PDB file of C-alpha atoms and ligand atoms in Angstrom:
ATOM      1  CA  MET A 111     -39.330 -11.832  64.635  1.00  0.00           C
ATOM      2  CA  SER A 112     -35.657 -10.656  63.777  1.00  0.00           C
ATOM      3  CA  ARG A 113     -34.900  -9.996  60.153  1.00  0.00           C
ATOM      4  CA  LEU A 114     -32.539 -12.752  60.537  1.00  0.00           C
ATOM      5  CA  ASP A 115     -35.106 -15.288  61.542  1.00  0.00           C
ATOM      6  CA  SER A 116     -37.470 -13.819  58.630  1.00  0.00           C
ATOM      7  CA  MET A 117     -34.942 -14.421  56.053  1.00  0.00           C
ATOM      8  CA  ILE A 118     -34.135 -17.975  57.346  1.00  0.00           C
ATOM      9  CA  ARG A 119     -37.745 -18.845  57.154  1.00  0.00           C
ATOM     10  CA  ARG A 120     -38.270 -17.498  53.747  1.00  0.00           C
ATOM     11  CA  LEU A 121     -35.253 -19.318  52.283  1.00  0.00           C
ATOM     12  CA  SER A 122     -36.363 -22.436  54.128  1.00  0.00           C
ATOM     13  CA  ALA A 123     -39.857 -22.311  52.548  1.00  0.00           C
ATOM     14  CA  GLN A 124     -38.285 -21.467  49.308  1.00  0.00           C
ATOM     15  CA  ARG A 125     -36.203 -24.502  49.308  1.00  0.00           C
ATOM     16  CA  ALA A 126     -38.879 -26.758  50.441  1.00  0.00           C
ATOM     17  CA  CYS A 127     -41.168 -25.548  47.536  1.00  0.00           C
ATOM     18  CA  LEU A 128     -38.366 -25.921  44.862  1.00  0.00           C
ATOM     19  CA  ASP A 129     -37.593 -29.320  46.292  1.00  0.00           C
ATOM     20  CA  ALA A 130     -41.028 -30.669  46.364  1.00  0.00           C
ATOM     21  CA  LEU A 131     -41.821 -29.236  42.874  1.00  0.00           C
ATOM     22  CA  SER A 132     -38.718 -30.665  41.322  1.00  0.00           C
ATOM     23  CA  GLY A 133     -40.378 -34.039  41.810  1.00  0.00           C
ATOM     24  CA  LEU A 134     -43.922 -33.085  41.144  1.00  0.00           C
ATOM     25  CA  ILE A 135     -43.044 -31.979  37.503  1.00  0.00           C
ATOM     26  CA  ALA A 136     -41.109 -34.976  36.919  1.00  0.00           C
ATOM     27  CA  HIS A 137     -43.911 -36.234  34.536  1.00  0.00           C
ATOM     28  CA  ILE A 138     -44.816 -32.696  33.044  1.00  0.00           C
ATOM     29  CA  PRO A 139     -42.756 -32.006  29.605  1.00  0.00           C
ATOM     30  CA  GLY A 140     -41.555 -28.424  29.066  1.00  0.00           C
ATOM     31  CA  PRO A 141     -39.279 -25.859  29.925  1.00  0.00           C
ATOM     32  CA  VAL A 142     -38.755 -24.185  33.615  1.00  0.00           C
ATOM     33  CA  LEU A 143     -39.036 -20.301  33.991  1.00  0.00           C
ATOM     34  CA  GLU A 144     -36.834 -18.841  36.504  1.00  0.00           C
ATOM     35  CA  ILE A 145     -38.031 -15.134  37.070  1.00  0.00           C
ATOM     36  CA  GLY A 146     -35.620 -13.049  39.161  1.00  0.00           C
ATOM     37  CA  LEU A 147     -32.205 -14.569  38.597  1.00  0.00           C
ATOM     38  CA  GLY A 148     -30.717 -12.031  41.290  1.00  0.00           C
ATOM     39  CA  ASN A 149     -27.665 -13.689  42.823  1.00  0.00           C
ATOM     40  CA  GLY A 150     -28.431 -16.917  41.277  1.00  0.00           C
ATOM     41  CA  ARG A 151     -29.115 -18.945  44.216  1.00  0.00           C
ATOM     42  CA  THR A 152     -32.450 -20.622  43.526  1.00  0.00           C
ATOM     43  CA  TYR A 153     -31.557 -20.662  39.603  1.00  0.00           C
ATOM     44  CA  ASP A 154     -28.331 -22.818  40.767  1.00  0.00           C
ATOM     45  CA  HIS A 155     -30.615 -25.090  43.051  1.00  0.00           C
ATOM     46  CA  LEU A 156     -33.194 -25.623  40.179  1.00  0.00           C
ATOM     47  CA  ARG A 157     -30.617 -26.587  37.766  1.00  0.00           C
ATOM     48  CA  GLU A 158     -29.116 -29.084  40.293  1.00  0.00           C
ATOM     49  CA  ARG A 159     -32.531 -30.376  41.099  1.00  0.00           C
ATOM     50  CA  LEU A 160     -33.669 -30.619  37.455  1.00  0.00           C
ATOM     51  CA  PRO A 161     -30.690 -31.784  35.290  1.00  0.00           C
ATOM     52  CA  GLY A 162     -31.366 -31.752  31.635  1.00  0.00           C
ATOM     53  CA  ARG A 163     -34.587 -29.584  32.034  1.00  0.00           C
ATOM     54  CA  GLU A 164     -34.087 -26.066  29.786  1.00  0.00           C
ATOM     55  CA  ILE A 165     -34.484 -23.513  32.350  1.00  0.00           C
ATOM     56  CA  LEU A 166     -35.490 -19.763  30.671  1.00  0.00           C
ATOM     57  CA  VAL A 167     -34.132 -17.220  33.212  1.00  0.00           C
ATOM     58  CA  PHE A 168     -35.340 -13.496  33.598  1.00  0.00           C
ATOM     59  CA  ASP A 169     -33.941 -10.503  35.247  1.00  0.00           C
ATOM     60  CA  ARG A 170     -33.666  -6.836  34.391  1.00  0.00           C
ATOM     61  CA  VAL A 171     -29.843  -6.986  35.556  1.00  0.00           C
ATOM     62  CA  LEU A 172     -27.110  -9.849  35.409  1.00  0.00           C
ATOM     63  CA  ALA A 173     -25.696  -9.784  38.836  1.00  0.00           C
ATOM     64  CA  ALA A 174     -25.544 -13.434  39.664  1.00  0.00           C
ATOM     65  CA  HIS A 175     -22.384 -15.017  41.110  1.00  0.00           C
ATOM     66  CA  PRO A 176     -20.213 -15.914  38.039  1.00  0.00           C
ATOM     67  CA  ASP A 177     -20.768 -19.523  38.555  1.00  0.00           C
ATOM     68  CA  CYS A 178     -24.601 -19.216  38.522  1.00  0.00           C
ATOM     69  CA  GLU A 179     -24.910 -17.185  35.276  1.00  0.00           C
ATOM     70  CA  PRO A 180     -27.394 -18.912  32.661  1.00  0.00           C
ATOM     71  CA  PRO A 181     -26.309 -19.684  29.291  1.00  0.00           C
ATOM     72  CA  PRO A 182     -26.725 -16.494  27.109  1.00  0.00           C
ATOM     73  CA  HIS A 183     -29.320 -18.080  24.846  1.00  0.00           C
ATOM     74  CA  LEU A 184     -31.519 -18.811  27.835  1.00  0.00           C
ATOM     75  CA  PHE A 185     -31.110 -15.507  29.635  1.00  0.00           C
ATOM     76  CA  TYR A 186     -33.738 -12.766  29.082  1.00  0.00           C
ATOM     77  CA  LEU A 187     -32.481  -9.453  30.273  1.00  0.00           C
ATOM     78  CA  GLY A 188     -34.848  -6.597  30.616  1.00  0.00           C
ATOM     79  CA  GLU A 189     -38.252  -5.829  31.943  1.00  0.00           C
ATOM     80  CA  LEU A 190     -40.735  -8.732  32.535  1.00  0.00           C
ATOM     81  CA  GLU A 191     -43.237  -6.792  30.466  1.00  0.00           C
ATOM     82  CA  GLU A 192     -41.175  -7.087  27.719  1.00  0.00           C
ATOM     83  CA  THR A 193     -39.263 -10.227  28.066  1.00  0.00           C
ATOM     84  CA  LEU A 194     -41.921 -12.611  29.118  1.00  0.00           C
ATOM     85  CA  PRO A 195     -43.898 -12.049  25.752  1.00  0.00           C
ATOM     86  CA  ARG A 196     -40.705 -12.591  23.950  1.00  0.00           C
ATOM     87  CA  ALA A 197     -40.200 -15.854  25.604  1.00  0.00           C
ATOM     88  CA  ARG A 198     -43.788 -16.815  24.790  1.00  0.00           C
ATOM     89  CA  GLU A 199     -42.998 -16.342  21.138  1.00  0.00           C
ATOM     90  CA  ARG A 200     -40.231 -18.876  21.698  1.00  0.00           C
ATOM     91  CA  ILE A 201     -42.107 -21.544  23.880  1.00  0.00           C
ATOM     92  CA  GLY A 202     -45.632 -20.966  23.401  1.00  0.00           C
ATOM     93  CA  ALA A 203     -47.777 -21.996  26.633  1.00  0.00           C
ATOM     94  CA  SER A 204     -45.368 -25.041  27.178  1.00  0.00           C
ATOM     95  CA  ALA A 205     -43.775 -24.220  30.511  1.00  0.00           C
ATOM     96  CA  ALA A 206     -44.121 -27.200  33.169  1.00  0.00           C
ATOM     97  CA  LEU A 207     -42.934 -25.001  35.990  1.00  0.00           C
ATOM     98  CA  ALA A 208     -42.379 -21.113  36.703  1.00  0.00           C
ATOM     99  CA  HIS A 209     -40.649 -20.040  39.958  1.00  0.00           C
ATOM    100  CA  ALA A 210     -41.041 -16.330  40.572  1.00  0.00           C
ATOM    101  CA  ASP A 211     -38.777 -14.592  43.390  1.00  0.00           C
ATOM    102  CA  ILE A 212     -39.174 -10.995  42.557  1.00  0.00           C
ATOM    103  CA  GLY A 213     -39.738  -9.519  45.956  1.00  0.00           C
ATOM    104  CA  SER A 214     -37.765  -6.359  46.843  1.00  0.00           C
ATOM    105  CA  GLY A 215     -39.195  -5.846  50.291  1.00  0.00           C
ATOM    106  CA  ARG A 216     -41.096  -2.610  48.871  1.00  0.00           C
ATOM    107  CA  SER A 217     -44.632  -3.778  49.154  1.00  0.00           C
ATOM    108  CA  GLU A 218     -46.132  -1.470  46.449  1.00  0.00           C
ATOM    109  CA  GLN A 219     -43.477  -2.097  43.937  1.00  0.00           C
ATOM    110  CA  ASP A 220     -43.762  -5.867  44.610  1.00  0.00           C
ATOM    111  CA  ARG A 221     -47.445  -5.735  44.176  1.00  0.00           C
ATOM    112  CA  ALA A 222     -47.191  -4.326  40.845  1.00  0.00           C
ATOM    113  CA  VAL A 223     -44.741  -6.949  39.776  1.00  0.00           C
ATOM    114  CA  ALA A 224     -47.075  -9.534  41.251  1.00  0.00           C
ATOM    115  CA  ALA A 225     -50.111  -8.032  39.111  1.00  0.00           C
ATOM    116  CA  LEU A 226     -47.807  -8.048  36.007  1.00  0.00           C
ATOM    117  CA  LEU A 227     -46.744 -11.707  36.597  1.00  0.00           C
ATOM    118  CA  ALA A 228     -50.621 -12.507  36.994  1.00  0.00           C
ATOM    119  CA  ARG A 229     -51.474 -10.933  33.536  1.00  0.00           C
ATOM    120  CA  LEU A 230     -48.600 -12.325  31.674  1.00  0.00           C
ATOM    121  CA  LEU A 231     -47.493 -15.754  32.889  1.00  0.00           C
ATOM    122  CA  PRO A 232     -50.647 -17.671  32.255  1.00  0.00           C
ATOM    123  CA  ALA A 233     -49.805 -17.368  28.562  1.00  0.00           C
ATOM    124  CA  LEU A 234     -46.504 -19.250  29.084  1.00  0.00           C
ATOM    125  CA  MET A 235     -47.951 -22.173  31.053  1.00  0.00           C
ATOM    126  CA  ARG A 236     -48.864 -25.612  30.061  1.00  0.00           C
ATOM    127  CA  PRO A 237     -52.148 -26.579  31.437  1.00  0.00           C
ATOM    128  CA  GLY A 238     -51.162 -28.497  34.469  1.00  0.00           C
ATOM    129  CA  GLY A 239     -47.994 -26.654  34.807  1.00  0.00           C
ATOM    130  CA  LEU A 240     -47.075 -25.351  38.280  1.00  0.00           C
ATOM    131  CA  VAL A 241     -46.276 -21.843  39.618  1.00  0.00           C
ATOM    132  CA  VAL A 242     -44.364 -21.126  42.757  1.00  0.00           C
ATOM    133  CA  SER A 243     -44.103 -17.601  43.824  1.00  0.00           C
ATOM    134  CA  ASP A 244     -42.662 -15.329  46.563  1.00  0.00           C
ATOM    135  CA  GLN A 245     -45.808 -13.120  46.034  1.00  0.00           C
ATOM    136  CA  GLU A 246     -49.363 -13.863  45.818  1.00  0.00           C
ATOM    137  CA  LEU A 247     -50.579 -14.235  42.232  1.00  0.00           C
ATOM    138  CA  SER A 248     -54.200 -13.481  41.421  1.00  0.00           C
ATOM    139  CA  ALA A 249     -55.023 -14.836  38.243  1.00  0.00           C
ATOM    140  CA  PRO A 250     -58.270 -16.788  36.964  1.00  0.00           C
ATOM    141  CA  GLU A 251     -55.994 -19.406  35.350  1.00  0.00           C
ATOM    142  CA  PHE A 252     -54.091 -20.193  38.811  1.00  0.00           C
ATOM    143  CA  ARG A 253     -55.726 -22.567  41.277  1.00  0.00           C
ATOM    144  CA  THR A 254     -54.211 -22.440  44.551  1.00  0.00           C
ATOM    145  CA  GLU A 255     -52.460 -25.837  45.530  1.00  0.00           C
ATOM    146  CA  PRO A 256     -51.639 -27.211  49.105  1.00  0.00           C
ATOM    147  CA  LEU A 257     -47.822 -26.079  50.082  1.00  0.00           C
ATOM    148  CA  PRO A 258     -45.313 -28.651  50.904  1.00  0.00           C
ATOM    149  CA  ASP A 259     -45.240 -29.994  54.523  1.00  0.00           C
ATOM    150  CA  GLY A 260     -43.807 -27.549  56.884  1.00  0.00           C
ATOM    151  CA  VAL A 261     -44.039 -24.414  54.577  1.00  0.00           C
ATOM    152  CA  PRO A 262     -46.550 -22.000  56.548  1.00  0.00           C
ATOM    153  CA  SER A 263     -49.497 -20.517  54.663  1.00  0.00           C
ATOM    154  CA  GLY A 264     -48.618 -17.042  53.310  1.00  0.00           C
ATOM    155  CA  ARG A 265     -44.756 -17.578  53.119  1.00  0.00           C
ATOM    156  CA  TYR A 266     -44.753 -18.992  49.713  1.00  0.00           C
ATOM    157  CA  PHE A 267     -47.415 -19.453  46.993  1.00  0.00           C
ATOM    158  CA  LEU A 268     -48.309 -22.427  44.903  1.00  0.00           C
ATOM    159  CA  TYR A 269     -50.674 -22.620  42.044  1.00  0.00           C
ATOM    160  CA  ARG A 270     -51.658 -25.072  39.301  1.00  0.00           C
ATOM    161  CA  CYS A 271     -52.287 -23.671  35.918  1.00  0.00           C
ATOM    162  CA  ARG A 272     -55.703 -25.010  34.588  1.00  0.00           C
ATOM    163  CA  ALA A 273     -56.317 -23.445  31.244  1.00  0.00           C
ATOM    164  CA  GLN A 274     -54.038 -21.802  28.594  1.00  0.00           C
ATOM    165  CA  GLY A 275     -54.021 -18.062  29.024  1.00  0.00           C
ATOM    166  CA  SER A 276     -53.581 -15.047  26.454  1.00  0.00           C
ATOM    167  CA  PHE A 277     -52.299 -11.692  26.456  1.00  0.00           C
TER     168      PHE A 277
HETATM  169  C1  SAM B 238     -35.044 -11.290  45.298  1.00  0.00           C
HETATM  170  S1  SAM B 238     -34.065 -11.074  44.050  1.00  0.00           S
HETATM  171  C2  SAM B 238     -34.103 -12.605  43.219  1.00  0.00           C
HETATM  172  C3  SAM B 238     -33.317 -13.865  44.083  1.00  0.00           C
HETATM  173  C4  SAM B 238     -32.781 -15.129  43.416  1.00  0.00           C
HETATM  174  N1  SAM B 238     -33.932 -15.819  43.241  1.00  0.00           N
HETATM  175  C5  SAM B 238     -31.819 -15.657  44.012  1.00  0.00           C
HETATM  176  O1  SAM B 238     -31.977 -16.780  44.626  1.00  0.00           O
HETATM  177  O2  SAM B 238     -30.427 -15.220  44.162  1.00  0.00           O
HETATM  178  C6  SAM B 238     -35.365 -10.371  42.710  1.00  0.00           C
HETATM  179  C7  SAM B 238     -34.948 -10.182  41.506  1.00  0.00           C
HETATM  180  O3  SAM B 238     -35.993  -9.730  40.638  1.00  0.00           O
HETATM  181  C8  SAM B 238     -35.669  -8.942  39.528  1.00  0.00           C
HETATM  182  N2  SAM B 238     -36.951  -8.061  39.193  1.00  0.00           N
HETATM  183  C9  SAM B 238     -37.808  -7.733  39.932  1.00  0.00           C
HETATM  184  N3  SAM B 238     -38.779  -7.081  39.237  1.00  0.00           N
HETATM  185  C10 SAM B 238     -38.464  -7.242  37.937  1.00  0.00           C
HETATM  186  C11 SAM B 238     -38.855  -6.771  36.700  1.00  0.00           C
HETATM  187  N4  SAM B 238     -39.958  -6.100  36.581  1.00  0.00           N
HETATM  188  N5  SAM B 238     -38.362  -7.046  35.680  1.00  0.00           N
HETATM  189  C12 SAM B 238     -36.911  -7.654  35.709  1.00  0.00           C
HETATM  190  N6  SAM B 238     -36.619  -8.168  36.688  1.00  0.00           N
HETATM  191  C13 SAM B 238     -37.407  -8.008  37.797  1.00  0.00           C
HETATM  192  C14 SAM B 238     -34.505  -7.931  40.194  1.00  0.00           C
HETATM  193  O4  SAM B 238     -33.829  -7.330  39.282  1.00  0.00           O
HETATM  194  C15 SAM B 238     -33.979  -8.845  41.080  1.00  0.00           C
HETATM  195  O5  SAM B 238     -32.641  -9.201  40.847  1.00  0.00           O
END
């Protein structure tokens, strides 16, 4: 498969997941976590699909398109290892949805960030909250959920948080 095809499939899966989840969390209160602002594409999509929902955004750099920069008070600049615990102090275990898009294409690095997320993210999630990720996250608190129609297994990952985690 060409890299163009691969990218189109990844972005299509990402959009299908975000669209489905925006509906699924309609009755789950709490903020949304956007982990990996990057260019701001998925942040822009989420804020369009979830008007009025507070979205906390994380990245080690601010490199988004100027139209897609989050408000400064909702942007956590820095390493996830430091910013996720800081966000936990603010919101507790109340997030309705977390979207993690942290892939760099370097598998060793991505596995390390996935392990970090699996360790830190459960403590911010409301029981019943949803986590959607470009990486597989292996945490005892996360139960795998079926992907939306048309999203092939292994292209994106969807979990429901079953219990409150702690650091
Ligand atoms: C694939 S990009 C995100 C793309 C974005 N969702 C979009 O639609 O434009 C991944 C982002 O994750 C960030 N990132 C990866 N590991 C991180 C870490 N440990 N701490 C903070 N940010 C990290 C990178 O800086 C990068 O901007």
